[in-house]
Short mmCIF file of C-alpha atoms and ligand atoms in Angstrom, two decimals:
data_model
loop_
_atom_site.label_atom_id
_atom_site.label_comp_id
_atom_site.label_asym_id
_atom_site.label_seq_id
_atom_site.Cartn_x
_atom_site.Cartn_y
_atom_site.Cartn_z
CA MET A 50 3.81 -25.14 134.97
CA LYS A 51 0.57 -26.31 135.74
CA ASN A 52 -0.05 -30.19 135.91
CA ASN A 53 -3.55 -29.35 134.30
CA GLN A 54 -2.46 -28.32 131.33
CA ALA A 55 -2.71 -30.24 128.28
CA ILE A 56 0.49 -32.42 126.39
CA GLY A 57 0.72 -31.38 122.77
CA MET A 58 1.27 -34.25 120.32
CA PHE A 59 2.09 -33.64 116.30
CA ASP A 60 2.59 -36.22 113.20
CA SER A 61 2.84 -35.81 109.42
CA GLY A 62 -0.72 -36.95 109.64
CA VAL A 63 -2.49 -39.98 111.42
CA GLY A 64 0.39 -41.87 112.21
CA GLY A 65 0.68 -40.26 115.57
CA LEU A 66 -2.76 -41.42 116.25
CA THR A 67 -1.25 -44.74 117.40
CA VAL A 68 0.62 -43.25 119.83
CA LEU A 69 -2.27 -40.74 120.88
CA LYS A 70 -4.60 -43.75 121.04
CA ALA A 71 -1.88 -45.73 123.49
CA ALA A 72 -1.45 -42.36 125.75
CA GLU A 73 -4.97 -41.93 125.86
CA GLN A 74 -5.26 -45.51 127.21
CA LEU A 75 -2.28 -45.10 130.10
CA LEU A 76 -3.27 -41.72 131.14
CA PRO A 77 -6.92 -41.07 131.36
CA HIS A 78 -6.74 -38.17 133.27
CA GLU A 79 -4.52 -36.14 130.61
CA GLN A 80 -5.67 -33.79 127.87
CA PHE A 81 -3.79 -33.95 124.66
CA ILE A 82 -3.89 -31.91 121.86
CA TYR A 83 -3.01 -33.45 118.68
CA VAL A 84 -1.65 -31.67 114.91
CA GLY A 85 -1.70 -33.96 112.03
CA ASP A 86 0.24 -31.87 109.44
CA THR A 87 -1.68 -33.89 106.44
CA ALA A 88 -1.19 -30.87 103.85
CA ARG A 89 2.57 -31.41 104.09
CA MET A 90 2.80 -35.26 104.51
CA PRO A 91 4.51 -37.37 103.83
CA TYR A 92 8.03 -35.96 105.98
CA GLY A 93 9.82 -39.07 104.61
CA PRO A 94 11.08 -37.81 102.06
CA ARG A 95 11.93 -34.37 102.67
CA SER A 96 14.62 -32.67 103.85
CA ALA A 97 15.85 -32.15 107.60
CA ALA A 98 15.65 -28.54 107.32
CA GLU A 99 12.12 -28.63 105.87
CA ILE A 100 11.58 -30.74 108.56
CA VAL A 101 12.97 -28.82 111.43
CA GLN A 102 10.68 -26.04 110.19
CA TYR A 103 7.69 -27.45 109.68
CA SER A 104 8.08 -28.79 113.43
CA ASN A 105 8.82 -25.51 114.95
CA GLU A 106 5.70 -24.13 113.71
CA ILE A 107 3.69 -26.90 115.07
CA ALA A 108 5.35 -26.72 118.18
CA ASP A 109 4.97 -23.00 118.28
CA PHE A 110 0.84 -23.39 117.66
CA LEU A 111 0.55 -25.74 120.75
CA VAL A 112 2.64 -23.53 122.89
CA ASN A 113 1.25 -20.08 121.82
CA GLN A 114 -2.25 -21.56 121.59
CA PHE A 115 -3.00 -23.80 124.26
CA ASN A 116 0.15 -23.53 126.65
CA ILE A 117 0.99 -26.89 126.61
CA LYS A 118 3.22 -28.60 129.23
CA LEU A 119 5.20 -31.11 127.27
CA LEU A 120 5.31 -32.00 123.56
CA VAL A 121 5.43 -35.36 122.41
CA ILE A 122 6.81 -35.61 118.86
CA ALA A 123 4.36 -38.69 117.79
CA CYS A 124 6.61 -39.11 114.61
CA ASN A 125 9.97 -40.99 113.90
CA THR A 126 10.96 -38.59 111.17
CA ALA A 127 10.19 -35.38 112.56
CA THR A 128 12.34 -37.07 116.00
CA ALA A 129 14.98 -37.74 113.61
CA ARG A 130 15.62 -34.89 112.03
CA ALA A 131 13.97 -32.16 114.72
CA LEU A 132 14.15 -32.99 118.81
CA PRO A 133 17.34 -31.73 119.70
CA THR A 134 16.05 -28.65 118.41
CA LEU A 135 12.89 -28.43 119.82
CA GLN A 136 14.20 -29.05 123.17
CA GLU A 137 16.74 -26.23 122.64
CA ARG A 138 13.90 -24.25 121.33
CA LEU A 139 11.07 -24.56 124.08
CA SER A 140 11.25 -24.23 127.55
CA ILE A 141 8.66 -27.34 128.18
CA PRO A 142 10.03 -31.05 127.76
CA VAL A 143 10.25 -32.39 124.55
CA ILE A 144 10.00 -36.35 124.19
CA GLY A 145 10.69 -37.91 120.83
CA VAL A 146 9.32 -41.82 119.93
CA ILE A 147 12.93 -43.20 118.85
CA ASP A 148 14.52 -43.70 122.22
CA ALA A 149 11.82 -46.06 123.75
CA GLY A 150 11.52 -47.41 120.48
CA ALA A 151 15.09 -48.86 120.35
CA GLN A 152 15.15 -49.61 124.02
CA ALA A 153 12.54 -52.09 123.66
CA ALA A 154 13.74 -53.37 120.46
CA ALA A 155 17.40 -53.96 122.28
CA LYS A 156 15.61 -55.67 125.68
CA ALA A 157 13.73 -58.02 123.12
CA SER A 158 16.74 -59.20 121.26
CA PRO A 159 19.75 -57.94 122.58
CA GLU A 160 22.09 -60.63 120.57
CA GLY A 161 19.56 -61.27 117.54
CA LYS A 162 18.18 -59.99 114.74
CA ILE A 163 16.36 -56.31 114.52
CA GLY A 164 14.71 -55.41 111.70
CA LEU A 165 13.84 -51.65 111.53
CA ILE A 166 10.79 -50.51 109.09
CA ALA A 167 10.45 -46.68 108.83
CA THR A 168 10.73 -43.80 106.41
CA LYS A 169 13.60 -42.99 104.34
CA GLY A 170 14.08 -39.58 106.55
CA THR A 171 14.38 -41.75 109.85
CA VAL A 172 16.50 -44.45 107.97
CA ASP A 173 18.80 -42.16 106.76
CA SER A 174 19.10 -40.32 109.96
CA LYS A 175 20.77 -43.62 111.37
CA ARG A 176 19.32 -42.57 114.58
CA TYR A 177 17.71 -45.99 115.43
CA GLN A 178 21.15 -47.95 114.33
CA GLU A 179 23.06 -45.58 116.26
CA GLU A 180 20.86 -45.93 119.19
CA LEU A 181 20.90 -49.93 118.88
CA ALA A 182 24.65 -50.06 118.61
CA ASP A 183 24.93 -48.67 121.97
CA LEU A 184 22.01 -50.69 123.56
CA ALA A 185 22.55 -54.21 122.05
CA PRO A 186 26.35 -54.12 120.23
CA GLN A 187 26.05 -58.02 120.05
CA ALA A 188 22.27 -57.70 117.79
CA THR A 189 22.36 -57.36 113.90
CA VAL A 190 19.97 -54.41 112.43
CA LEU A 191 18.75 -54.48 108.95
CA ALA A 192 16.95 -51.44 108.08
CA GLN A 193 14.43 -50.77 105.07
CA ALA A 194 12.50 -48.07 104.10
CA GLU A 195 8.68 -48.19 103.43
CA PRO A 196 7.15 -45.13 101.96
CA ASP A 197 4.18 -47.16 100.72
CA PHE A 198 3.40 -47.96 103.76
CA VAL A 199 2.59 -44.14 104.90
CA LYS A 200 0.32 -43.80 101.71
CA TRP A 201 -1.22 -46.86 102.26
CA VAL A 202 -2.38 -45.81 106.31
CA GLU A 203 -3.25 -42.49 105.07
CA ALA A 204 -5.44 -43.39 102.10
CA ASP A 205 -7.35 -45.84 105.14
CA ARG A 206 -6.07 -48.53 103.38
CA PHE A 207 -4.82 -50.02 106.72
CA GLU A 208 -6.84 -52.99 106.96
CA ASP A 209 -7.14 -53.72 103.11
CA SER A 210 -6.44 -57.43 102.96
CA SER A 211 -5.96 -56.93 99.35
CA LEU A 212 -2.59 -55.45 100.14
CA GLN A 213 -1.40 -58.62 102.16
CA ALA A 214 0.32 -59.98 98.87
CA ALA A 215 2.51 -56.39 98.23
CA VAL A 216 3.07 -56.00 101.95
CA ASP A 217 4.84 -59.68 101.95
CA GLN A 218 6.68 -58.97 99.20
CA HIS A 219 7.74 -55.98 100.58
CA LEU A 220 8.94 -57.62 103.87
CA ALA A 221 10.21 -60.72 101.96
CA PRO A 222 14.04 -59.42 102.20
CA LEU A 223 13.23 -59.10 106.20
CA LYS A 224 11.65 -62.11 106.53
CA ASP A 225 14.24 -64.19 104.28
CA ALA A 226 16.94 -62.77 106.70
CA ALA A 227 15.52 -64.61 109.46
CA VAL A 228 14.85 -61.27 111.87
CA ASP A 229 13.37 -62.50 115.20
CA THR A 230 12.22 -58.90 115.82
CA LEU A 231 10.88 -55.61 113.64
CA ILE A 232 10.79 -52.13 115.00
CA LEU A 233 7.78 -50.10 113.59
CA GLY A 234 9.87 -47.17 113.16
CA CYS A 235 6.94 -44.81 111.75
CA THR A 236 4.23 -44.23 113.57
CA HIS A 237 1.84 -45.12 110.80
CA PHE A 238 2.49 -48.74 110.88
CA PRO A 239 0.94 -50.11 113.99
CA LEU A 240 -2.01 -49.34 112.08
CA MET A 241 -1.09 -52.06 109.42
CA ALA A 242 0.09 -54.79 112.28
CA ASP A 243 -2.18 -57.58 111.28
CA LEU A 244 -0.74 -57.00 107.44
CA ILE A 245 2.68 -56.67 108.71
CA GLN A 246 2.56 -59.44 111.23
CA THR A 247 0.95 -61.83 108.40
CA ALA A 248 3.96 -60.91 106.00
CA VAL A 249 7.01 -61.82 108.44
CA GLY A 250 5.18 -64.48 110.71
CA PRO A 251 3.77 -64.96 114.22
CA SER A 252 7.18 -65.53 116.05
CA VAL A 253 8.50 -62.20 115.19
CA ALA A 254 8.34 -59.85 117.50
CA LEU A 255 6.73 -56.43 116.43
CA ILE A 256 7.90 -53.28 118.35
CA ASP A 257 5.42 -50.57 118.67
CA ALA A 258 7.72 -47.39 119.28
CA GLY A 259 4.45 -45.27 119.96
CA LYS A 260 3.32 -47.68 122.69
CA ALA A 261 6.50 -47.79 124.21
CA THR A 262 6.64 -43.90 124.16
CA ALA A 263 3.42 -43.92 125.88
CA GLN A 264 4.83 -45.89 128.72
CA PHE A 265 7.79 -43.43 128.97
CA LEU A 266 5.44 -40.39 129.16
CA LYS A 267 3.73 -42.03 131.96
CA GLU A 268 6.43 -42.79 133.92
CA TYR A 269 7.78 -38.95 132.76
CA LEU A 270 5.37 -37.47 134.21
CA ALA A 271 4.92 -39.15 137.52
CA GLU A 272 8.68 -38.74 137.92
CA HIS A 273 9.28 -34.87 136.93
CA GLY A 274 5.49 -34.10 139.07
CA LEU A 275 4.02 -33.26 135.88
CA ALA A 276 0.49 -35.57 136.10
CA ASN A 277 -2.20 -33.89 136.37
CA GLN A 278 -3.96 -33.77 140.02
CA SER A 279 -7.21 -32.47 139.06
CA GLN A 280 -10.52 -34.91 138.92
CA THR A 281 -11.52 -32.59 135.37
CA VAL A 282 -9.85 -33.54 132.26
CA GLY A 283 -10.65 -31.55 129.18
CA ALA A 284 -11.50 -33.91 126.07
CA SER A 285 -8.78 -34.78 123.52
CA ARG A 286 -8.79 -31.70 120.69
CA LEU A 287 -7.30 -33.08 117.04
CA PHE A 288 -6.31 -30.89 113.94
CA THR A 289 -5.35 -31.54 110.78
CA THR A 290 -3.54 -29.43 108.14
CA GLY A 291 -4.98 -31.08 105.19
CA ASP A 292 -8.53 -32.65 104.35
CA LEU A 293 -10.98 -32.72 107.20
CA ALA A 294 -13.02 -35.54 106.12
CA ALA A 295 -10.57 -38.02 105.50
CA PHE A 296 -8.64 -37.41 108.67
CA GLU A 297 -11.92 -37.93 110.64
CA THR A 298 -12.49 -41.28 109.02
CA ILE A 299 -9.57 -42.33 110.21
CA ALA A 300 -9.48 -40.69 113.47
CA GLN A 301 -12.51 -41.98 114.39
CA GLU A 302 -11.94 -45.58 113.05
CA TRP A 303 -8.60 -45.84 115.25
CA LEU A 304 -9.54 -44.11 118.07
CA GLY A 305 -13.25 -45.03 118.19
CA GLN A 306 -15.68 -42.60 119.83
CA GLN A 307 -14.90 -40.36 122.69
CA PRO A 308 -17.73 -37.34 124.19
CA GLY A 309 -16.66 -34.09 123.81
CA ARG A 310 -13.43 -35.15 121.19
CA LYS A 311 -13.25 -32.27 118.53
CA ILE A 312 -11.66 -32.56 115.24
CA GLU A 313 -10.89 -29.43 113.39
CA HIS A 314 -9.00 -27.71 110.30
CA LEU A 315 -6.13 -25.73 110.93
CA ASP A 316 -4.42 -23.61 109.15
CA LEU A 317 -0.83 -22.94 110.41
CA SER A 318 -0.34 -20.08 108.07
CA GLN A 319 -2.82 -18.11 110.23
CA THR A 320 -1.51 -19.16 113.64
CA GLN A 321 2.22 -17.53 113.28
CA VAL A 322 2.54 -14.88 115.73
N1 DGL B 1611 4.53 -40.98 110.74
C1 DGL B 1611 5.55 -40.44 110.35
C2 DGL B 1611 6.65 -41.25 111.17
O1 DGL B 1611 6.72 -41.73 112.33
C3 DGL B 1611 6.16 -40.17 108.88
C4 DGL B 1611 5.67 -41.03 107.80
C5 DGL B 1611 5.61 -39.50 106.63
O2 DGL B 1611 5.43 -38.45 107.04
O3 DGL B 1611 6.28 -40.05 105.59
O4 DGL B 1611 8.48 -41.41 110.19
#
């Protein structure tokens, strides 16, 4: 294993870019290869078997084409459904987003009321609820699926203030229940953080599971001697299985310009070996 190999990352679409952005900021000496499986998103309503299959295909692409040193599942739904399979199948470390998110929420509200918004797949998997039952047994957890938020983000409407009333309405049950902490348990949701914060009120702590994961990644690389020691770092490469122009617009808006960063279309059916 060479420390100057890239780190792989994937999501069903643009959501994982929230993890990528945090990771790029914390780890400027690492190269990231990102896949957004936009052609097959949303993952939220899909079966566990489908998500495991898609995750395996993407992981194989990243391992075979880029010889990545570590894989980050930058998607809560894929973490909930495919993390153990990928950890078993791959010979490199695989990190998901749920552990770090649950830990950050437990720390923020050990005895309080924790809200969770995520996809249906993540909510139904009960992964967050089970982790929080262990980490913060005194806390109450209220979980709510928010598939519409994923659609709005993918449609580049994450800063569209005309959606505020709809977001308020969606989150009213959590506001009425007086949650003090809200886990953004879908990597798409931090793009909508302003709309979400306005809906629940300024006193509610938003937990960005992606940011917490980027911090964990930094510590993991250091502890396992995997951090890149070389001064030369390749620019990130981003792939989408869906519409390139739409993905590019959101990626550039969210990540800003980075010299050398390449955004390409990927046809996974052409990459299977
Ligand atoms: N961004 C993904 C997550 O964190 C899923 C969105 C979707 O494809 O439904 O769960």
